[in-house]
Amino acid sequence: MARRRTSPTDVVKAMVYDRDGGACVRCGALENLTVHHRVNRGMGGAREPWINQAHNLLTACTVCNGWFEDNPRE
Ligand SMILES: [Zn+2]
């Protein structure tokens, strides 16, 4: 069985950063940015093609990425 990529492609990340203005969507930070999955890969969606598409992703700094993981309903 072929091993699937589990991360968004660089193209998708660039789309997300651009959509979100290159800043953290929660605090507006411009540094230490990462891509947060609204629906996490570990929640049964890892094999779904939409999991790494832009609408499932948010730009978040490393601090807020942790906050989103702790507060998935916010
Ligand atoms: Zn932030």
Coordinates of C-alpha atoms and ligand atoms in Angstrom, one line a residue:
M1 CA 0.0 0.0 0.0
A2 CA 1.3 3.4 -0.9
R3 CA 2.1 5.7 1.9
R4 CA -0.1 8.8 1.7
R5 CA 1.1 12.3 2.5
T6 CA -0.5 13.5 5.7
S7 CA 0.4 17.1 5.4
P8 CA -1.0 19.8 3.2
T9 CA 1.1 20.6 0.2
D10 CA 3.1 23.8 0.0
V11 CA 0.6 25.1 -2.5
V12 CA -2.3 24.6 -0.1
K13 CA -0.4 26.2 2.7
A14 CA 0.3 29.2 0.6
M15 CA -3.4 29.5 -0.3
V16 CA -4.3 29.4 3.4
Y17 CA -1.7 32.0 4.4
D18 CA -2.8 34.2 1.6
R19 CA -6.5 33.9 2.5
D20 CA -5.8 34.7 6.2
G21 CA -3.5 37.6 5.3
G22 CA -0.4 35.9 6.4
A23 CA -1.3 36.3 10.1
C24 CA -2.6 34.1 12.9
V25 CA -6.4 34.1 12.7
R26 CA -6.8 34.3 16.4
C27 CA -4.2 36.8 17.6
G28 CA -2.8 38.3 14.4
A29 CA 0.7 37.2 15.1
L30 CA 3.0 37.4 12.0
E31 CA 5.7 35.0 13.3
N32 CA 5.9 31.3 14.2
L33 CA 3.0 30.5 12.0
T34 CA 1.7 27.1 11.3
V35 CA -1.3 25.5 9.6
H36 CA -4.0 24.3 11.9
H37 CA -6.4 21.6 10.9
R38 CA -10.0 22.5 11.9
V39 CA -10.7 18.8 11.8
N40 CA -7.7 17.0 13.1
R41 CA -6.0 14.2 11.2
G42 CA -6.2 12.1 14.3
M43 CA -10.0 12.1 14.5
G44 CA -10.7 9.6 11.7
G45 CA -10.4 12.0 8.8
A46 CA -6.8 11.3 7.9
R47 CA -7.7 9.4 4.8
E48 CA -10.3 11.9 3.6
P49 CA -9.1 14.0 0.6
W50 CA -10.6 17.2 2.1
I51 CA -8.5 17.0 5.3
N52 CA -5.6 18.9 3.8
Q53 CA -7.6 21.3 1.6
A54 CA -7.7 25.0 2.4
H55 CA -11.2 25.1 3.8
N56 CA -10.2 22.8 6.6
L57 CA -7.1 24.8 7.5
L58 CA -6.4 27.9 9.4
T59 CA -3.3 30.0 9.8
A60 CA -2.3 30.0 13.4
C61 CA 0.8 30.8 15.4
T62 CA 2.3 28.0 17.5
V63 CA 0.7 29.4 20.6
C64 CA -2.8 29.6 19.2
N65 CA -2.3 26.3 17.4
G66 CA -2.0 24.7 20.8
W67 CA -5.0 26.8 22.0
F68 CA -7.2 25.5 19.1
E69 CA -6.2 21.9 20.0
D70 CA -7.4 22.5 23.5
N71 CA -10.5 24.4 22.5
P72 CA -11.8 22.7 19.3
R73 CA -15.2 24.1 19.6
E74 CA -14.2 27.8 19.6
Ligands
ZN1 ZN -1.9 33.4 17.5

